[in-house]
């Protein structure tokens, strides 16, 4: 009898603890969803319903895939969460009520006994603000690195220019008939050009200007880019613009710089034949500009460091393109998101607030 009573007492205590935990979660600003491994939602907090703008009928019984429509990104993260017990975190676009799309910061962690594994999703609506900390940290890092970069670039640029000038003079001195001599000079000039590009990238980064935001449309920037961009041979560039893109606050010159960086990366990620797609799309309170490539994709390890200054996997890369781009997008109060499937390609999305 005693034993039965004890068990009952313990049961009640457990229920009470569970209830208290649920009440706590009910107050949190972050949404929380628990799903089975096939994606069926078994628990949802009211913040989750608020963020996903679901009618009061609730989320239970629905599939998480109705909301996480970027299947590749979601499936990859949930697979990782099943494999390894830690919280996996990333920004992603979810589809809220009425098909409205929102940017959330989501973390997924597995929980429960192996026979009845569950996935716990905690997410935060970051439509309005991505953690200020993250932005501050990045801009401080950029400022320090920028000072070094600027010094080095200036030291290199002057001698580089005088070498360039002298080599061009030397080229004039060599007779047309001296094929070997002229060939050598041309290859030196090519390398000097490359060095010059690198130095320019450093300077572009270190002189990072404050944007002058004006109301305008992005169409002009994209058209200009379409006309001037040199896709490598075998690469097909397609441009799909939304039927009408709304006006937003932007610095055309800087946005062009971001798109140029993303397109150049896409070009470099494709080995042999492939495609680059540039598209715009209105999502909730944002205009999305996407650069999709069918290139090599980005490994998980690389993804964690992608936006760090000087991170590069290329033998001749500077690792400054994405760091600068992210900072410019932040200055527009926007987001720069990446989705990638190693071996299949990557999509970089610039989200600019309307
Ligand atoms: P860099 O191009 O000089 O290497 P970035 O900051 O532009 O510097 O890019 C950093 C790294 O991110 C690249 O070296 C590459 O590994 C990875 N990366 C960027 N864009 C892509 C892409 N579209 N596809 C695959 N990898 C990419
Ligand atoms: Mg680059």
mmCIF file of C-alpha atoms in Angstrom, residues 1-335:
data_model
loop_
_atom_site.group_PDB
_atom_site.id
_atom_site.type_symbol
_atom_site.label_atom_id
_atom_site.label_comp_id
_atom_site.label_asym_id
_atom_site.label_seq_id
_atom_site.Cartn_x
_atom_site.Cartn_y
_atom_site.Cartn_z
ATOM 1 C CA UNK A 1 0.000 0.000 0.000
ATOM 2 C CA UNK A 2 2.792 2.351 1.013
ATOM 3 C CA UNK A 3 4.597 1.651 -2.203
ATOM 4 C CA UNK A 4 1.504 2.418 -4.269
ATOM 5 C CA UNK A 5 1.006 5.683 -2.409
ATOM 6 C CA UNK A 6 4.619 6.676 -2.964
ATOM 7 C CA UNK A 7 4.369 5.980 -6.656
ATOM 8 C CA UNK A 8 1.215 8.059 -6.871
ATOM 9 C CA UNK A 9 2.882 10.907 -4.982
ATOM 10 C CA UNK A 10 5.886 10.781 -7.278
ATOM 11 C CA UNK A 11 3.603 10.796 -10.270
ATOM 12 C CA UNK A 12 1.813 13.893 -9.033
ATOM 13 C CA UNK A 13 5.124 15.622 -8.343
ATOM 14 C CA UNK A 14 6.292 14.847 -11.849
ATOM 15 C CA UNK A 15 3.070 16.174 -13.333
ATOM 16 C CA UNK A 16 3.398 19.363 -11.285
ATOM 17 C CA UNK A 17 7.010 19.833 -12.382
ATOM 18 C CA UNK A 18 5.946 19.355 -15.978
ATOM 19 C CA UNK A 19 3.123 21.854 -15.579
ATOM 20 C CA UNK A 20 5.478 24.419 -14.029
ATOM 21 C CA UNK A 21 7.968 23.889 -16.867
ATOM 22 C CA UNK A 22 5.203 24.365 -19.419
ATOM 23 C CA UNK A 23 4.044 27.561 -17.725
ATOM 24 C CA UNK A 24 7.628 28.870 -17.791
ATOM 25 C CA UNK A 25 7.954 28.050 -21.478
ATOM 26 C CA UNK A 26 4.598 29.674 -22.132
ATOM 27 C CA UNK A 27 6.083 33.004 -20.993
ATOM 28 C CA UNK A 28 9.206 32.813 -23.138
ATOM 29 C CA UNK A 29 9.555 35.099 -26.165
ATOM 30 C CA UNK A 30 11.212 32.331 -28.096
ATOM 31 C CA UNK A 31 8.869 29.891 -29.769
ATOM 32 C CA UNK A 32 9.290 26.250 -28.974
ATOM 33 C CA UNK A 33 8.096 23.210 -30.898
ATOM 34 C CA UNK A 34 8.643 19.555 -30.170
ATOM 35 C CA UNK A 35 8.308 17.096 -33.026
ATOM 36 C CA UNK A 36 8.676 13.402 -33.616
ATOM 37 C CA UNK A 37 11.421 12.383 -36.036
ATOM 38 C CA UNK A 38 9.021 12.456 -38.998
ATOM 39 C CA UNK A 39 8.244 16.105 -38.248
ATOM 40 C CA UNK A 40 4.823 15.817 -36.565
ATOM 41 C CA UNK A 41 4.427 18.546 -33.966
ATOM 42 C CA UNK A 42 3.592 17.146 -30.522
ATOM 43 C CA UNK A 43 4.092 20.247 -28.360
ATOM 44 C CA UNK A 44 3.990 23.950 -29.157
ATOM 45 C CA UNK A 45 4.214 27.014 -26.952
ATOM 46 C CA UNK A 46 2.004 30.046 -27.437
ATOM 47 C CA UNK A 47 5.055 32.071 -28.556
ATOM 48 C CA UNK A 48 5.530 29.529 -31.348
ATOM 49 C CA UNK A 49 1.919 30.055 -32.414
ATOM 50 C CA UNK A 50 2.428 33.800 -32.248
ATOM 51 C CA UNK A 51 5.599 33.770 -34.367
ATOM 52 C CA UNK A 52 4.136 31.357 -36.900
ATOM 53 C CA UNK A 53 0.837 33.264 -36.869
ATOM 54 C CA UNK A 54 -1.242 30.132 -36.664
ATOM 55 C CA UNK A 55 -4.903 30.220 -35.772
ATOM 56 C CA UNK A 56 -5.757 29.217 -32.237
ATOM 57 C CA UNK A 57 -6.576 25.697 -33.479
ATOM 58 C CA UNK A 58 -2.903 25.192 -32.703
ATOM 59 C CA UNK A 59 0.085 23.551 -34.201
ATOM 60 C CA UNK A 60 -0.146 20.110 -32.647
ATOM 61 C CA UNK A 61 -0.588 17.356 -35.193
ATOM 62 C CA UNK A 62 0.676 19.541 -38.054
ATOM 63 C CA UNK A 63 3.953 18.788 -39.779
ATOM 64 C CA UNK A 64 6.906 21.109 -39.212
ATOM 65 C CA UNK A 65 7.497 20.962 -42.950
ATOM 66 C CA UNK A 66 4.436 23.127 -43.489
ATOM 67 C CA UNK A 67 6.405 25.950 -41.862
ATOM 68 C CA UNK A 68 10.023 25.127 -42.665
ATOM 69 C CA UNK A 69 9.539 25.245 -46.393
ATOM 70 C CA UNK A 70 13.271 25.581 -47.141
ATOM 71 C CA UNK A 71 13.428 21.792 -46.980
ATOM 72 C CA UNK A 72 17.128 21.400 -47.770
ATOM 73 C CA UNK A 73 18.247 23.720 -44.995
ATOM 74 C CA UNK A 74 15.818 22.287 -42.469
ATOM 75 C CA UNK A 75 16.402 18.628 -43.300
ATOM 76 C CA UNK A 76 20.143 19.047 -43.116
ATOM 77 C CA UNK A 77 19.967 20.645 -39.691
ATOM 78 C CA UNK A 78 17.480 18.119 -38.290
ATOM 79 C CA UNK A 79 19.599 15.218 -39.565
ATOM 80 C CA UNK A 80 22.590 16.663 -37.765
ATOM 81 C CA UNK A 81 20.554 17.068 -34.602
ATOM 82 C CA UNK A 82 19.491 13.418 -34.750
ATOM 83 C CA UNK A 83 23.087 12.303 -35.275
ATOM 84 C CA UNK A 84 24.794 14.395 -32.633
ATOM 85 C CA UNK A 85 23.446 15.514 -29.307
ATOM 86 C CA UNK A 86 24.020 19.250 -29.169
ATOM 87 C CA UNK A 87 22.111 22.323 -30.203
ATOM 88 C CA UNK A 88 22.386 23.140 -33.912
ATOM 89 C CA UNK A 89 21.743 26.723 -34.734
ATOM 90 C CA UNK A 90 21.104 28.755 -37.887
ATOM 91 C CA UNK A 91 18.987 31.433 -39.471
ATOM 92 C CA UNK A 92 16.260 30.254 -41.790
ATOM 93 C CA UNK A 93 13.164 31.418 -43.526
ATOM 94 C CA UNK A 94 9.884 29.965 -42.299
ATOM 95 C CA UNK A 95 6.492 30.253 -43.813
ATOM 96 C CA UNK A 96 4.001 31.717 -41.320
ATOM 97 C CA UNK A 97 0.211 32.077 -41.637
ATOM 98 C CA UNK A 98 -1.077 33.142 -45.082
ATOM 99 C CA UNK A 99 2.189 32.025 -46.642
ATOM 100 C CA UNK A 100 3.959 35.049 -45.119
ATOM 101 C CA UNK A 101 7.679 34.358 -44.860
ATOM 102 C CA UNK A 102 9.762 35.281 -41.835
ATOM 103 C CA UNK A 103 13.389 35.041 -40.847
ATOM 104 C CA UNK A 104 13.972 33.166 -37.616
ATOM 105 C CA UNK A 105 17.003 32.124 -35.689
ATOM 106 C CA UNK A 106 16.376 28.462 -34.974
ATOM 107 C CA UNK A 107 18.127 25.922 -32.838
ATOM 108 C CA UNK A 108 17.331 22.225 -32.875
ATOM 109 C CA UNK A 109 18.368 19.655 -30.330
ATOM 110 C CA UNK A 110 17.331 16.069 -29.877
ATOM 111 C CA UNK A 111 15.784 14.891 -26.637
ATOM 112 C CA UNK A 112 14.300 11.783 -25.102
ATOM 113 C CA UNK A 113 15.127 8.099 -25.009
ATOM 114 C CA UNK A 114 16.590 6.516 -28.172
ATOM 115 C CA UNK A 115 13.378 4.584 -28.814
ATOM 116 C CA UNK A 116 11.250 7.725 -28.667
ATOM 117 C CA UNK A 117 13.529 10.491 -29.893
ATOM 118 C CA UNK A 118 12.043 13.937 -30.208
ATOM 119 C CA UNK A 119 13.400 17.117 -31.766
ATOM 120 C CA UNK A 120 13.132 20.298 -29.732
ATOM 121 C CA UNK A 121 13.052 23.472 -31.830
ATOM 122 C CA UNK A 122 13.598 26.847 -30.209
ATOM 123 C CA UNK A 123 13.288 29.870 -32.438
ATOM 124 C CA UNK A 124 13.264 33.598 -32.332
ATOM 125 C CA UNK A 125 11.688 35.999 -34.799
ATOM 126 C CA UNK A 126 14.587 38.068 -36.064
ATOM 127 C CA UNK A 127 12.672 39.935 -38.702
ATOM 128 C CA UNK A 128 13.341 43.151 -36.869
ATOM 129 C CA UNK A 129 16.670 42.593 -35.279
ATOM 130 C CA UNK A 130 19.381 40.037 -35.545
ATOM 131 C CA UNK A 131 21.281 39.983 -32.262
ATOM 132 C CA UNK A 132 22.913 43.365 -31.878
ATOM 133 C CA UNK A 133 25.867 41.646 -30.259
ATOM 134 C CA UNK A 134 26.644 39.734 -33.395
ATOM 135 C CA UNK A 135 26.645 42.906 -35.450
ATOM 136 C CA UNK A 136 28.756 44.852 -32.997
ATOM 137 C CA UNK A 137 31.310 42.095 -32.708
ATOM 138 C CA UNK A 138 31.629 41.819 -36.450
ATOM 139 C CA UNK A 139 31.997 45.549 -36.954
ATOM 140 C CA UNK A 140 34.680 45.797 -34.246
ATOM 141 C CA UNK A 141 36.553 42.928 -35.809
ATOM 142 C CA UNK A 142 36.318 44.585 -39.187
ATOM 143 C CA UNK A 143 37.602 47.880 -37.842
ATOM 144 C CA UNK A 144 40.753 46.327 -36.343
ATOM 145 C CA UNK A 145 41.476 44.208 -39.361
ATOM 146 C CA UNK A 146 40.668 47.154 -41.589
ATOM 147 C CA UNK A 147 43.424 49.301 -40.080
ATOM 148 C CA UNK A 148 46.043 46.624 -40.795
ATOM 149 C CA UNK A 149 44.683 45.939 -44.235
ATOM 150 C CA UNK A 150 44.800 49.592 -45.160
ATOM 151 C CA UNK A 151 48.428 49.991 -44.035
ATOM 152 C CA UNK A 152 49.582 46.905 -45.874
ATOM 153 C CA UNK A 153 47.659 47.750 -49.003
ATOM 154 C CA UNK A 154 49.119 51.259 -49.188
ATOM 155 C CA UNK A 155 52.656 49.955 -48.678
ATOM 156 C CA UNK A 156 52.170 47.523 -51.535
ATOM 157 C CA UNK A 157 50.258 49.682 -53.944
ATOM 158 C CA UNK A 158 52.951 52.314 -54.607
ATOM 159 C CA UNK A 159 55.830 49.964 -55.467
ATOM 160 C CA UNK A 160 53.360 47.825 -57.403
ATOM 161 C CA UNK A 161 52.374 50.731 -59.589
ATOM 162 C CA UNK A 162 55.952 51.645 -60.322
ATOM 163 C CA UNK A 163 56.788 48.011 -61.199
ATOM 164 C CA UNK A 164 53.788 47.980 -63.525
ATOM 165 C CA UNK A 165 54.904 51.168 -65.240
ATOM 166 C CA UNK A 166 58.476 49.936 -65.677
ATOM 167 C CA UNK A 167 57.399 46.596 -67.062
ATOM 168 C CA UNK A 168 55.178 48.354 -69.595
ATOM 169 C CA UNK A 169 58.141 50.505 -70.630
ATOM 170 C CA UNK A 170 60.294 47.402 -70.865
ATOM 171 C CA UNK A 171 57.680 45.767 -73.109
ATOM 172 C CA UNK A 172 58.093 48.646 -75.581
ATOM 173 C CA UNK A 173 61.852 48.067 -75.601
ATOM 174 C CA UNK A 174 61.513 44.424 -76.620
ATOM 175 C CA UNK A 175 61.259 43.805 -80.330
ATOM 176 C CA UNK A 176 58.031 42.263 -81.706
ATOM 177 C CA UNK A 177 60.111 39.393 -83.033
ATOM 178 C CA UNK A 178 61.297 38.408 -79.574
ATOM 179 C CA UNK A 179 58.313 36.119 -78.904
ATOM 180 C CA UNK A 180 59.747 34.589 -75.747
ATOM 181 C CA UNK A 181 60.613 37.949 -74.190
ATOM 182 C CA UNK A 182 57.150 39.351 -74.932
ATOM 183 C CA UNK A 183 55.461 36.198 -73.583
ATOM 184 C CA UNK A 184 57.355 36.541 -70.312
ATOM 185 C CA UNK A 185 56.428 40.188 -69.986
ATOM 186 C CA UNK A 186 52.765 39.361 -70.561
ATOM 187 C CA UNK A 187 52.763 36.739 -67.860
ATOM 188 C CA UNK A 188 54.404 39.189 -65.416
ATOM 189 C CA UNK A 189 51.724 41.747 -66.296
ATOM 190 C CA UNK A 190 48.978 39.199 -65.674
ATOM 191 C CA UNK A 191 50.334 38.410 -62.225
ATOM 192 C CA UNK A 192 50.692 42.103 -61.439
ATOM 193 C CA UNK A 193 47.042 42.588 -62.400
ATOM 194 C CA UNK A 194 46.070 39.874 -59.983
ATOM 195 C CA UNK A 195 48.105 41.474 -57.205
ATOM 196 C CA UNK A 196 46.454 44.766 -57.958
ATOM 197 C CA UNK A 197 43.013 43.152 -57.635
ATOM 198 C CA UNK A 198 43.948 41.721 -54.268
ATOM 199 C CA UNK A 199 45.219 45.052 -53.003
ATOM 200 C CA UNK A 200 42.020 46.696 -54.245
ATOM 201 C CA UNK A 201 39.953 44.167 -52.328
ATOM 202 C CA UNK A 202 41.910 44.999 -49.158
ATOM 203 C CA UNK A 203 41.433 48.699 -49.700
ATOM 204 C CA UNK A 204 37.739 48.309 -50.463
ATOM 205 C CA UNK A 205 37.452 46.503 -47.157
ATOM 206 C CA UNK A 206 39.554 48.842 -45.041
ATOM 207 C CA UNK A 207 37.963 51.991 -46.421
ATOM 208 C CA UNK A 208 34.591 50.532 -45.720
ATOM 209 C CA UNK A 209 32.368 53.603 -46.084
ATOM 210 C CA UNK A 210 29.205 54.402 -44.203
ATOM 211 C CA UNK A 211 26.349 53.895 -46.638
ATOM 212 C CA UNK A 212 24.316 56.817 -47.857
ATOM 213 C CA UNK A 213 20.884 55.289 -47.919
ATOM 214 C CA UNK A 214 18.367 56.678 -50.370
ATOM 215 C CA UNK A 215 14.914 55.490 -51.371
ATOM 216 C CA UNK A 216 15.205 53.545 -54.587
ATOM 217 C CA UNK A 217 14.768 50.254 -56.398
ATOM 218 C CA UNK A 218 17.328 47.526 -56.857
ATOM 219 C CA UNK A 219 16.415 46.806 -60.483
ATOM 220 C CA UNK A 220 18.957 49.252 -61.898
ATOM 221 C CA UNK A 221 21.811 47.693 -59.920
ATOM 222 C CA UNK A 222 20.825 44.216 -61.061
ATOM 223 C CA UNK A 223 20.469 45.226 -64.725
ATOM 224 C CA UNK A 224 23.886 46.881 -64.579
ATOM 225 C CA UNK A 225 25.397 43.777 -63.097
ATOM 226 C CA UNK A 226 23.781 41.545 -65.699
ATOM 227 C CA UNK A 227 25.371 43.631 -68.443
ATOM 228 C CA UNK A 228 28.840 43.882 -66.959
ATOM 229 C CA UNK A 229 29.283 40.492 -65.341
ATOM 230 C CA UNK A 230 31.601 38.102 -67.127
ATOM 231 C CA UNK A 231 30.365 34.586 -66.442
ATOM 232 C CA UNK A 232 33.117 32.081 -67.129
ATOM 233 C CA UNK A 233 32.753 29.974 -70.233
ATOM 234 C CA UNK A 234 30.285 27.113 -69.641
ATOM 235 C CA UNK A 235 28.377 29.074 -67.017
ATOM 236 C CA UNK A 236 24.896 30.286 -67.795
ATOM 237 C CA UNK A 237 23.589 33.380 -66.026
ATOM 238 C CA UNK A 238 19.827 33.873 -65.690
ATOM 239 C CA UNK A 239 18.085 36.844 -64.097
ATOM 240 C CA UNK A 240 14.525 36.648 -62.725
ATOM 241 C CA UNK A 241 13.207 39.882 -61.317
ATOM 242 C CA UNK A 242 10.008 40.088 -59.270
ATOM 243 C CA UNK A 243 7.208 41.626 -61.358
ATOM 244 C CA UNK A 244 7.483 44.841 -59.385
ATOM 245 C CA UNK A 245 10.108 45.512 -56.774
ATOM 246 C CA UNK A 246 9.118 48.030 -54.120
ATOM 247 C CA UNK A 247 11.216 51.025 -53.116
ATOM 248 C CA UNK A 248 13.555 50.611 -50.178
ATOM 249 C CA UNK A 249 16.460 52.328 -48.448
ATOM 250 C CA UNK A 250 19.658 51.508 -50.239
ATOM 251 C CA UNK A 251 23.135 52.626 -51.247
ATOM 252 C CA UNK A 252 23.346 51.511 -54.859
ATOM 253 C CA UNK A 253 27.133 51.539 -55.059
ATOM 254 C CA UNK A 254 27.539 49.389 -51.967
ATOM 255 C CA UNK A 255 24.770 46.977 -52.914
ATOM 256 C CA UNK A 256 26.460 46.529 -56.252
ATOM 257 C CA UNK A 257 29.669 45.694 -54.418
ATOM 258 C CA UNK A 258 27.879 42.992 -52.409
ATOM 259 C CA UNK A 259 26.275 41.444 -55.485
ATOM 260 C CA UNK A 260 29.548 41.619 -57.335
ATOM 261 C CA UNK A 261 31.262 39.700 -54.509
ATOM 262 C CA UNK A 262 28.516 37.070 -54.410
ATOM 263 C CA UNK A 263 28.531 36.625 -58.188
ATOM 264 C CA UNK A 264 32.300 36.343 -58.265
ATOM 265 C CA UNK A 265 32.179 33.658 -55.563
ATOM 266 C CA UNK A 266 29.463 31.827 -57.507
ATOM 267 C CA UNK A 267 31.619 31.968 -60.637
ATOM 268 C CA UNK A 268 34.576 30.569 -58.732
ATOM 269 C CA UNK A 269 32.530 27.813 -57.073
ATOM 270 C CA UNK A 270 31.562 26.215 -60.388
ATOM 271 C CA UNK A 271 33.931 23.720 -61.911
ATOM 272 C CA UNK A 272 33.259 23.218 -65.613
ATOM 273 C CA UNK A 273 29.658 23.821 -66.637
ATOM 274 C CA UNK A 274 26.969 25.260 -64.398
ATOM 275 C CA UNK A 275 24.382 27.939 -63.770
ATOM 276 C CA UNK A 276 24.114 31.133 -61.777
ATOM 277 C CA UNK A 277 20.650 32.518 -61.067
ATOM 278 C CA UNK A 278 20.032 35.999 -59.837
ATOM 279 C CA UNK A 279 16.504 36.645 -58.606
ATOM 280 C CA UNK A 280 14.426 39.049 -56.569
ATOM 281 C CA UNK A 281 11.341 38.271 -54.579
ATOM 282 C CA UNK A 282 9.200 40.141 -52.040
ATOM 283 C CA UNK A 283 8.941 38.341 -48.712
ATOM 284 C CA UNK A 284 6.948 39.747 -45.839
ATOM 285 C CA UNK A 285 8.663 43.036 -44.958
ATOM 286 C CA UNK A 286 11.785 42.278 -46.988
ATOM 287 C CA UNK A 287 13.017 42.280 -50.518
ATOM 288 C CA UNK A 288 15.093 39.150 -51.102
ATOM 289 C CA UNK A 289 17.869 39.179 -53.684
ATOM 290 C CA UNK A 290 19.229 35.683 -54.249
ATOM 291 C CA UNK A 291 22.370 34.496 -55.964
ATOM 292 C CA UNK A 292 22.086 30.757 -56.611
ATOM 293 C CA UNK A 293 24.885 28.717 -58.060
ATOM 294 C CA UNK A 294 25.224 25.083 -59.039
ATOM 295 C CA UNK A 295 28.777 24.990 -57.695
ATOM 296 C CA UNK A 296 30.713 22.827 -55.255
ATOM 297 C CA UNK A 297 28.705 23.930 -52.205
ATOM 298 C CA UNK A 298 30.017 24.737 -48.736
ATOM 299 C CA UNK A 299 31.093 22.223 -46.123
ATOM 300 C CA UNK A 300 29.796 22.476 -42.569
ATOM 301 C CA UNK A 301 33.205 23.468 -41.215
ATOM 302 C CA UNK A 302 33.532 26.220 -43.803
ATOM 303 C CA UNK A 303 30.024 27.456 -43.112
ATOM 304 C CA UNK A 304 30.886 28.268 -39.511
ATOM 305 C CA UNK A 305 33.675 30.637 -40.595
ATOM 306 C CA UNK A 306 32.267 31.964 -43.837
ATOM 307 C CA UNK A 307 31.867 35.588 -42.725
ATOM 308 C CA UNK A 308 35.100 35.868 -40.767
ATOM 309 C CA UNK A 309 37.597 38.263 -42.314
ATOM 310 C CA UNK A 310 40.422 36.381 -44.067
ATOM 311 C CA UNK A 311 38.638 33.024 -44.119
ATOM 312 C CA UNK A 312 39.237 31.547 -47.543
ATOM 313 C CA UNK A 313 39.543 28.073 -49.051
ATOM 314 C CA UNK A 314 41.052 29.440 -52.273
ATOM 315 C CA UNK A 315 44.759 29.504 -52.929
ATOM 316 C CA UNK A 316 44.498 33.088 -54.189
ATOM 317 C CA UNK A 317 41.534 34.262 -52.105
ATOM 318 C CA UNK A 318 41.587 37.194 -49.698
ATOM 319 C CA UNK A 319 38.692 35.969 -47.560
ATOM 320 C CA UNK A 320 37.346 39.516 -47.408
ATOM 321 C CA UNK A 321 34.462 39.351 -49.877
ATOM 322 C CA UNK A 322 31.814 37.896 -47.571
ATOM 323 C CA UNK A 323 32.996 39.761 -44.460
ATOM 324 C CA UNK A 324 32.643 43.073 -46.310
ATOM 325 C CA UNK A 325 29.351 42.018 -47.893
ATOM 326 C CA UNK A 326 27.834 41.027 -44.572
ATOM 327 C CA UNK A 327 28.831 44.322 -43.032
ATOM 328 C CA UNK A 328 27.295 46.278 -45.902
ATOM 329 C CA UNK A 329 24.052 44.304 -45.612
ATOM 330 C CA UNK A 330 24.010 44.910 -41.849
ATOM 331 C CA UNK A 331 24.412 48.633 -42.498
ATOM 332 C CA UNK A 332 21.234 48.370 -44.568
ATOM 333 C CA UNK A 333 19.541 46.736 -41.540
ATOM 334 C CA UNK A 334 19.262 43.584 -43.590
ATOM 335 C CA UNK A 335 20.370 39.969 -43.382
#
